[in-house]
Amino acid sequence: SVFLTAQRLLEGAMAQTQMAFELRMLREKLLFRIDRDGGLMSARQATVALGGVDGGWGSSITFRALDADEANTITLETPERRLAATRELATPWLGSGQSRLADSRPFRWQPASGVIEVDANVELVVGGRTYGERQSILSQVMSP
């Protein structure tokens, strides 16, 4: 019916808006503000390492920020499929929101170019239907 079609269109539009907003927040948190020492943009290249690697992609990434005393590890928690860090501003900080990551290994480290890639494909379940948004977050590590 027309009413059901309109309801699904509205539901889809609201889900897309919610996911776009949450992806923007996740991007800002990952790149600049995981904890008081910063995010992936302030990582030292020599300290970046992936965990749970399969096919070049990992389920966790460890790095140390320029001014940090200790390393920070970002892990994809299962079964919730939300990110969590060993050192965050608040709990949950990275994993807040309604969306969840679609992939089980969202991190890739390319040491030759110094690029960290986060495959931020998110899903949002509304009324038994799953909506998705695809995005990749890139960070160029400049510090050795």
Short mmCIF file of N, CA and C in Angstrom, two decimals:
data_model
loop_
_atom_site.label_atom_id
_atom_site.label_comp_id
_atom_site.label_asym_id
_atom_site.label_seq_id
_atom_site.Cartn_x
_atom_site.Cartn_y
_atom_site.Cartn_z
N SER A 1 0.83 -1.18 0.00
CA SER A 1 0.00 0.00 0.00
C SER A 1 0.88 1.25 0.00
N VAL A 2 0.26 2.36 -0.29
CA VAL A 2 0.98 3.64 -0.37
C VAL A 2 1.52 4.04 1.00
N PHE A 3 0.72 3.80 2.04
CA PHE A 3 1.14 4.16 3.39
C PHE A 3 2.39 3.39 3.80
N LEU A 4 2.41 2.09 3.51
CA LEU A 4 3.57 1.26 3.86
C LEU A 4 4.81 1.70 3.09
N THR A 5 4.64 2.02 1.82
CA THR A 5 5.76 2.50 1.00
C THR A 5 6.31 3.81 1.55
N ALA A 6 5.43 4.72 1.91
CA ALA A 6 5.86 6.00 2.47
C ALA A 6 6.57 5.80 3.80
N GLN A 7 6.05 4.88 4.60
CA GLN A 7 6.68 4.59 5.90
C GLN A 7 8.08 4.03 5.71
N ARG A 8 8.25 3.12 4.77
CA ARG A 8 9.57 2.54 4.51
C ARG A 8 10.54 3.58 3.95
N LEU A 9 10.06 4.46 3.08
CA LEU A 9 10.92 5.52 2.56
C LEU A 9 11.39 6.45 3.68
N LEU A 10 10.47 6.82 4.55
CA LEU A 10 10.83 7.67 5.68
C LEU A 10 11.79 6.95 6.62
N GLU A 11 11.53 5.68 6.88
CA GLU A 11 12.40 4.88 7.74
C GLU A 11 13.81 4.81 7.15
N GLY A 12 13.90 4.55 5.85
CA GLY A 12 15.20 4.48 5.18
C GLY A 12 15.94 5.81 5.22
N ALA A 13 15.22 6.90 4.99
CA ALA A 13 15.86 8.22 5.02
C ALA A 13 16.36 8.56 6.41
N MET A 14 15.58 8.22 7.42
CA MET A 14 16.01 8.50 8.80
C MET A 14 17.20 7.62 9.18
N ALA A 15 17.20 6.36 8.73
CA ALA A 15 18.33 5.47 9.01
C ALA A 15 19.60 6.00 8.35
N GLN A 16 19.51 6.45 7.10
CA GLN A 16 20.67 7.00 6.40
C GLN A 16 21.19 8.25 7.12
N THR A 17 20.30 9.10 7.57
CA THR A 17 20.71 10.31 8.30
C THR A 17 21.41 9.94 9.60
N GLN A 18 20.85 8.99 10.34
CA GLN A 18 21.45 8.54 11.59
C GLN A 18 22.84 7.97 11.37
N MET A 19 22.98 7.12 10.34
CA MET A 19 24.28 6.50 10.07
C MET A 19 25.30 7.53 9.61
N ALA A 20 24.90 8.49 8.79
CA ALA A 20 25.82 9.53 8.34
C ALA A 20 26.32 10.35 9.53
N PHE A 21 25.43 10.68 10.44
CA PHE A 21 25.80 11.43 11.64
C PHE A 21 26.77 10.63 12.51
N GLU A 22 26.46 9.34 12.73
CA GLU A 22 27.31 8.50 13.57
C GLU A 22 28.67 8.25 12.92
N LEU A 23 28.70 8.10 11.59
CA LEU A 23 29.98 7.92 10.90
C LEU A 23 30.86 9.16 11.03
N ARG A 24 30.26 10.33 10.95
CA ARG A 24 31.01 11.57 11.10
C ARG A 24 31.61 11.67 12.51
N MET A 25 30.81 11.32 13.51
CA MET A 25 31.32 11.34 14.89
C MET A 25 32.44 10.32 15.07
N LEU A 26 32.26 9.11 14.53
CA LEU A 26 33.28 8.07 14.66
C LEU A 26 34.57 8.51 13.98
N ARG A 27 34.47 9.12 12.81
CA ARG A 27 35.65 9.60 12.09
C ARG A 27 36.42 10.62 12.93
N GLU A 28 35.72 11.59 13.48
CA GLU A 28 36.37 12.62 14.29
C GLU A 28 37.02 12.02 15.53
N LYS A 29 36.33 11.09 16.19
CA LYS A 29 36.89 10.46 17.38
C LYS A 29 38.13 9.64 17.04
N LEU A 30 38.05 8.80 15.99
CA LEU A 30 39.19 7.95 15.62
C LEU A 30 40.40 8.76 15.21
N LEU A 31 40.19 9.78 14.41
CA LEU A 31 41.33 10.54 13.90
C LEU A 31 41.93 11.48 14.93
N PHE A 32 41.10 12.12 15.73
CA PHE A 32 41.60 13.22 16.55
C PHE A 32 41.43 13.07 18.06
N ARG A 33 40.49 12.27 18.56
CA ARG A 33 40.15 12.38 19.98
C ARG A 33 39.72 11.06 20.60
N ILE A 34 40.56 10.04 20.55
CA ILE A 34 40.24 8.79 21.24
C ILE A 34 40.39 8.98 22.74
N ASP A 35 41.49 9.62 23.12
CA ASP A 35 41.72 9.97 24.52
C ASP A 35 42.39 11.34 24.53
N ARG A 36 42.87 11.77 25.68
CA ARG A 36 43.45 13.12 25.76
C ARG A 36 44.73 13.28 24.95
N ASP A 37 45.38 12.16 24.57
CA ASP A 37 46.60 12.23 23.77
C ASP A 37 46.32 12.33 22.27
N GLY A 38 45.09 12.17 21.86
CA GLY A 38 44.74 12.30 20.45
C GLY A 38 44.22 11.01 19.85
N GLY A 39 44.31 10.92 18.52
CA GLY A 39 43.80 9.75 17.81
C GLY A 39 44.81 9.24 16.80
N LEU A 40 44.30 8.61 15.76
CA LEU A 40 45.18 8.00 14.76
C LEU A 40 46.05 9.02 14.03
N MET A 41 45.60 10.26 13.92
CA MET A 41 46.40 11.30 13.26
C MET A 41 47.68 11.63 14.04
N SER A 42 47.70 11.33 15.33
CA SER A 42 48.88 11.64 16.13
C SER A 42 49.71 10.39 16.42
N ALA A 43 49.47 9.30 15.68
CA ALA A 43 50.20 8.05 15.91
C ALA A 43 51.64 8.15 15.44
N ARG A 44 52.52 7.45 16.13
CA ARG A 44 53.92 7.33 15.71
C ARG A 44 54.02 6.08 14.84
N GLN A 45 54.61 6.21 13.65
CA GLN A 45 54.65 5.13 12.67
C GLN A 45 55.31 3.87 13.21
N ALA A 46 56.36 4.02 14.00
CA ALA A 46 57.09 2.86 14.51
C ALA A 46 56.28 2.04 15.52
N THR A 47 55.18 2.61 16.03
CA THR A 47 54.41 1.92 17.07
C THR A 47 53.12 1.29 16.55
N VAL A 48 52.80 1.46 15.28
CA VAL A 48 51.54 0.95 14.73
C VAL A 48 51.65 -0.55 14.45
N ALA A 49 50.68 -1.31 14.93
CA ALA A 49 50.65 -2.77 14.69
C ALA A 49 49.21 -3.24 14.65
N LEU A 50 48.94 -4.19 13.76
CA LEU A 50 47.62 -4.80 13.65
C LEU A 50 47.55 -6.08 14.46
N GLY A 51 46.37 -6.42 14.94
CA GLY A 51 46.13 -7.69 15.61
C GLY A 51 45.00 -8.43 14.91
N GLY A 52 44.99 -9.74 14.99
CA GLY A 52 43.94 -10.54 14.35
C GLY A 52 43.90 -10.36 12.85
N VAL A 53 45.07 -10.39 12.22
CA VAL A 53 45.18 -10.09 10.79
C VAL A 53 44.75 -11.28 9.93
N ASP A 54 43.99 -10.97 8.89
CA ASP A 54 43.59 -11.95 7.88
C ASP A 54 43.42 -11.20 6.57
N GLY A 55 44.23 -11.53 5.58
CA GLY A 55 44.13 -10.87 4.28
C GLY A 55 44.51 -9.40 4.31
N GLY A 56 45.41 -9.02 5.21
CA GLY A 56 45.86 -7.63 5.29
C GLY A 56 45.01 -6.74 6.19
N TRP A 57 43.88 -7.24 6.64
CA TRP A 57 42.99 -6.47 7.51
C TRP A 57 43.01 -7.08 8.91
N GLY A 58 42.94 -6.22 9.94
CA GLY A 58 43.00 -6.69 11.31
C GLY A 58 41.77 -6.32 12.12
N SER A 59 41.56 -7.06 13.21
CA SER A 59 40.43 -6.78 14.09
C SER A 59 40.79 -5.78 15.19
N SER A 60 42.09 -5.47 15.30
CA SER A 60 42.52 -4.46 16.28
C SER A 60 43.75 -3.74 15.74
N ILE A 61 43.98 -2.56 16.30
CA ILE A 61 45.17 -1.78 15.93
C ILE A 61 45.74 -1.17 17.20
N THR A 62 47.05 -1.26 17.34
CA THR A 62 47.75 -0.69 18.49
C THR A 62 48.68 0.40 17.98
N PHE A 63 48.72 1.52 18.69
CA PHE A 63 49.59 2.63 18.33
C PHE A 63 49.88 3.46 19.56
N ARG A 64 50.91 4.27 19.46
CA ARG A 64 51.22 5.22 20.53
C ARG A 64 51.22 6.61 19.93
N ALA A 65 50.48 7.51 20.54
CA ALA A 65 50.43 8.90 20.08
C ALA A 65 51.74 9.60 20.41
N LEU A 66 52.00 10.71 19.75
CA LEU A 66 53.25 11.45 19.91
C LEU A 66 53.58 11.79 21.36
N ASP A 67 52.61 12.31 22.08
CA ASP A 67 52.86 12.76 23.45
C ASP A 67 52.43 11.75 24.51
N ALA A 68 52.04 10.56 24.09
CA ALA A 68 51.52 9.56 25.04
C ALA A 68 52.64 8.79 25.71
N ASP A 69 52.39 8.40 26.95
CA ASP A 69 53.35 7.58 27.69
C ASP A 69 53.20 6.10 27.38
N GLU A 70 51.99 5.70 26.99
CA GLU A 70 51.75 4.29 26.71
C GLU A 70 50.91 4.13 25.45
N ALA A 71 50.91 2.91 24.92
CA ALA A 71 50.17 2.62 23.69
C ALA A 71 48.68 2.51 23.96
N ASN A 72 47.91 2.67 22.90
CA ASN A 72 46.46 2.53 22.94
C ASN A 72 46.07 1.47 21.92
N THR A 73 45.14 0.61 22.25
CA THR A 73 44.67 -0.43 21.34
C THR A 73 43.19 -0.25 21.08
N ILE A 74 42.82 -0.19 19.81
CA ILE A 74 41.42 -0.12 19.41
C ILE A 74 41.03 -1.50 18.92
N THR A 75 39.97 -2.04 19.47
CA THR A 75 39.54 -3.40 19.16
C THR A 75 38.08 -3.40 18.73
N LEU A 76 37.76 -4.26 17.78
CA LEU A 76 36.37 -4.47 17.41
C LEU A 76 35.80 -5.52 18.35
N GLU A 77 34.86 -5.10 19.19
CA GLU A 77 34.25 -6.03 20.14
C GLU A 77 33.16 -6.84 19.46
N THR A 78 33.14 -8.13 19.76
CA THR A 78 32.10 -8.98 19.21
C THR A 78 31.24 -9.49 20.35
N PRO A 79 29.99 -9.77 20.20
CA PRO A 79 29.19 -9.76 18.98
C PRO A 79 28.58 -8.40 18.66
N GLU A 80 28.83 -7.39 19.50
CA GLU A 80 28.21 -6.07 19.29
C GLU A 80 28.72 -5.37 18.03
N ARG A 81 29.93 -5.72 17.60
CA ARG A 81 30.60 -5.10 16.45
C ARG A 81 30.72 -3.58 16.62
N ARG A 82 31.19 -3.19 17.79
CA ARG A 82 31.47 -1.79 18.09
C ARG A 82 32.93 -1.67 18.50
N LEU A 83 33.51 -0.51 18.25
CA LEU A 83 34.91 -0.28 18.59
C LEU A 83 35.05 0.12 20.06
N ALA A 84 36.15 -0.31 20.66
CA ALA A 84 36.49 0.08 22.03
C ALA A 84 38.00 0.24 22.09
N ALA A 85 38.46 1.18 22.89
CA ALA A 85 39.89 1.43 23.05
C ALA A 85 40.29 1.15 24.50
N THR A 86 41.55 0.77 24.69
CA THR A 86 42.02 0.54 26.05
C THR A 86 42.07 1.84 26.84
N ARG A 87 42.27 2.94 26.13
CA ARG A 87 42.28 4.26 26.77
C ARG A 87 41.32 5.15 25.98
N GLU A 88 40.16 5.46 26.57
CA GLU A 88 39.15 6.30 25.93
C GLU A 88 38.80 7.47 26.84
N LEU A 89 38.17 8.49 26.26
CA LEU A 89 37.73 9.62 27.07
C LEU A 89 36.61 9.22 28.03
N ALA A 90 35.71 8.37 27.58
CA ALA A 90 34.60 7.88 28.39
C ALA A 90 34.25 6.48 27.91
N THR A 91 33.46 5.76 28.67
CA THR A 91 33.06 4.43 28.24
C THR A 91 31.55 4.42 28.07
N PRO A 92 30.96 4.02 26.97
CA PRO A 92 31.67 3.81 25.70
C PRO A 92 31.86 5.13 24.97
N TRP A 93 33.00 5.32 24.38
CA TRP A 93 33.30 6.53 23.63
C TRP A 93 33.25 6.22 22.14
N LEU A 94 34.07 5.28 21.69
CA LEU A 94 34.07 4.91 20.28
C LEU A 94 32.83 4.10 19.90
N GLY A 95 32.33 3.30 20.83
CA GLY A 95 31.21 2.41 20.54
C GLY A 95 29.85 2.99 20.81
N SER A 96 29.76 4.29 21.02
CA SER A 96 28.45 4.88 21.29
C SER A 96 27.65 4.99 20.00
N GLY A 97 26.34 5.06 20.12
CA GLY A 97 25.48 5.18 18.95
C GLY A 97 24.72 3.91 18.67
N GLN A 98 23.87 3.96 17.67
CA GLN A 98 22.99 2.85 17.31
C GLN A 98 23.61 1.92 16.27
N SER A 99 24.51 2.44 15.44
CA SER A 99 25.08 1.67 14.34
C SER A 99 26.13 0.68 14.83
N ARG A 100 26.39 -0.33 14.00
CA ARG A 100 27.46 -1.28 14.29
C ARG A 100 28.26 -1.48 13.01
N LEU A 101 29.53 -1.86 13.17
CA LEU A 101 30.37 -2.08 11.99
C LEU A 101 29.97 -3.38 11.30
N ALA A 102 30.02 -3.35 9.98
CA ALA A 102 29.59 -4.52 9.19
C ALA A 102 30.70 -5.56 9.06
N ASP A 103 31.96 -5.13 9.11
CA ASP A 103 33.09 -6.04 8.88
C ASP A 103 33.76 -6.45 10.18
N SER A 104 34.29 -7.67 10.22
CA SER A 104 34.93 -8.17 11.44
C SER A 104 36.40 -7.75 11.54
N ARG A 105 36.99 -7.28 10.46
CA ARG A 105 38.37 -6.81 10.46
C ARG A 105 38.42 -5.44 9.78
N PRO A 106 38.20 -4.37 10.53
CA PRO A 106 38.08 -3.05 9.91
C PRO A 106 39.38 -2.27 9.72
N PHE A 107 40.52 -2.78 10.22
CA PHE A 107 41.75 -1.99 10.18
C PHE A 107 42.75 -2.53 9.17
N ARG A 108 43.40 -1.61 8.44
CA ARG A 108 44.49 -2.00 7.55
C ARG A 108 45.62 -0.99 7.74
N TRP A 109 46.84 -1.50 7.83
CA TRP A 109 48.04 -0.68 8.02
C TRP A 109 48.95 -0.90 6.83
N GLN A 110 49.32 0.18 6.16
CA GLN A 110 50.21 0.12 5.02
C GLN A 110 51.50 0.86 5.39
N PRO A 111 52.50 0.15 5.95
CA PRO A 111 53.70 0.82 6.45
C PRO A 111 54.50 1.54 5.38
N ALA A 112 54.50 1.06 4.15
CA ALA A 112 55.28 1.71 3.09
C ALA A 112 54.79 3.13 2.83
N SER A 113 53.50 3.33 2.86
CA SER A 113 52.94 4.66 2.61
C SER A 113 52.56 5.38 3.91
N GLY A 114 52.57 4.66 5.03
CA GLY A 114 52.21 5.26 6.31
C GLY A 114 50.72 5.55 6.45
N VAL A 115 49.89 4.74 5.79
CA VAL A 115 48.45 4.98 5.81
C VAL A 115 47.74 3.94 6.67
N ILE A 116 46.90 4.43 7.58
CA ILE A 116 45.99 3.58 8.34
C ILE A 116 44.62 3.75 7.71
N GLU A 117 43.99 2.63 7.37
CA GLU A 117 42.65 2.67 6.80
C GLU A 117 41.69 1.95 7.74
N VAL A 118 40.56 2.59 8.00
CA VAL A 118 39.50 1.99 8.80
C VAL A 118 38.30 1.81 7.88
N ASP A 119 37.90 0.56 7.69
CA ASP A 119 36.76 0.24 6.85
C ASP A 119 35.50 0.44 7.69
N ALA A 120 34.94 1.63 7.61
CA ALA A 120 33.83 2.01 8.48
C ALA A 120 32.49 1.79 7.80
N ASN A 121 32.27 0.56 7.34
CA ASN A 121 30.97 0.20 6.79
C ASN A 121 30.05 -0.11 7.96
N VAL A 122 29.00 0.68 8.11
CA VAL A 122 28.12 0.51 9.27
C VAL A 122 26.75 -0.02 8.85
N GLU A 123 26.10 -0.66 9.80
CA GLU A 123 24.74 -1.17 9.62
C GLU A 123 23.87 -0.64 10.74
N LEU A 124 22.61 -0.44 10.43
CA LEU A 124 21.64 -0.02 11.42
C LEU A 124 20.38 -0.84 11.20
N VAL A 125 19.93 -1.54 12.23
CA VAL A 125 18.73 -2.37 12.13
C VAL A 125 17.54 -1.56 12.64
N VAL A 126 16.53 -1.41 11.77
CA VAL A 126 15.31 -0.69 12.11
C VAL A 126 14.13 -1.56 11.71
N GLY A 127 13.30 -1.92 12.66
CA GLY A 127 12.11 -2.70 12.35
C GLY A 127 12.39 -4.01 11.65
N GLY A 128 13.50 -4.66 12.00
CA GLY A 128 13.84 -5.93 11.38
C GLY A 128 14.55 -5.81 10.05
N ARG A 129 14.70 -4.61 9.54
CA ARG A 129 15.40 -4.37 8.27
C ARG A 129 16.77 -3.76 8.56
N THR A 130 17.76 -4.16 7.79
CA THR A 130 19.12 -3.66 7.98
C THR A 130 19.45 -2.66 6.88
N TYR A 131 19.86 -1.47 7.30
CA TYR A 131 20.30 -0.42 6.37
C TYR A 131 21.80 -0.29 6.51
N GLY A 132 22.47 0.05 5.42
CA GLY A 132 23.93 0.13 5.45
C GLY A 132 24.47 1.41 4.84
N GLU A 133 25.65 1.78 5.29
CA GLU A 133 26.37 2.96 4.78
C GLU A 133 27.83 2.56 4.67
N ARG A 134 28.44 2.83 3.53
CA ARG A 134 29.83 2.44 3.30
C ARG A 134 30.72 3.69 3.33
N GLN A 135 31.82 3.59 4.08
CA GLN A 135 32.78 4.68 4.13
C GLN A 135 34.12 4.15 4.58
N SER A 136 35.17 4.78 4.12
CA SER A 136 36.52 4.42 4.51
C SER A 136 37.17 5.64 5.16
N ILE A 137 37.79 5.43 6.31
CA ILE A 137 38.47 6.51 7.03
C ILE A 137 39.97 6.29 6.85
N LEU A 138 40.66 7.29 6.31
CA LEU A 138 42.10 7.20 6.07
C LEU A 138 42.85 8.16 6.97
N SER A 139 44.00 7.71 7.44
CA SER A 139 44.87 8.55 8.26
C SER A 139 46.31 8.38 7.77
N GLN A 140 46.94 9.47 7.41
CA GLN A 140 48.34 9.45 6.99
C GLN A 140 49.21 9.70 8.21
N VAL A 141 50.02 8.71 8.58
CA VAL A 141 50.90 8.84 9.74
C VAL A 141 52.18 9.53 9.29
N MET A 142 52.45 10.69 9.87
CA MET A 142 53.59 11.50 9.44
C MET A 142 54.79 11.38 10.38
N SER A 143 54.56 10.97 11.62
CA SER A 143 55.65 10.91 12.60
C SER A 143 56.31 9.54 12.59
N PRO A 144 57.65 9.50 12.60
CA PRO A 144 58.35 8.20 12.56
C PRO A 144 58.17 7.39 13.83
#
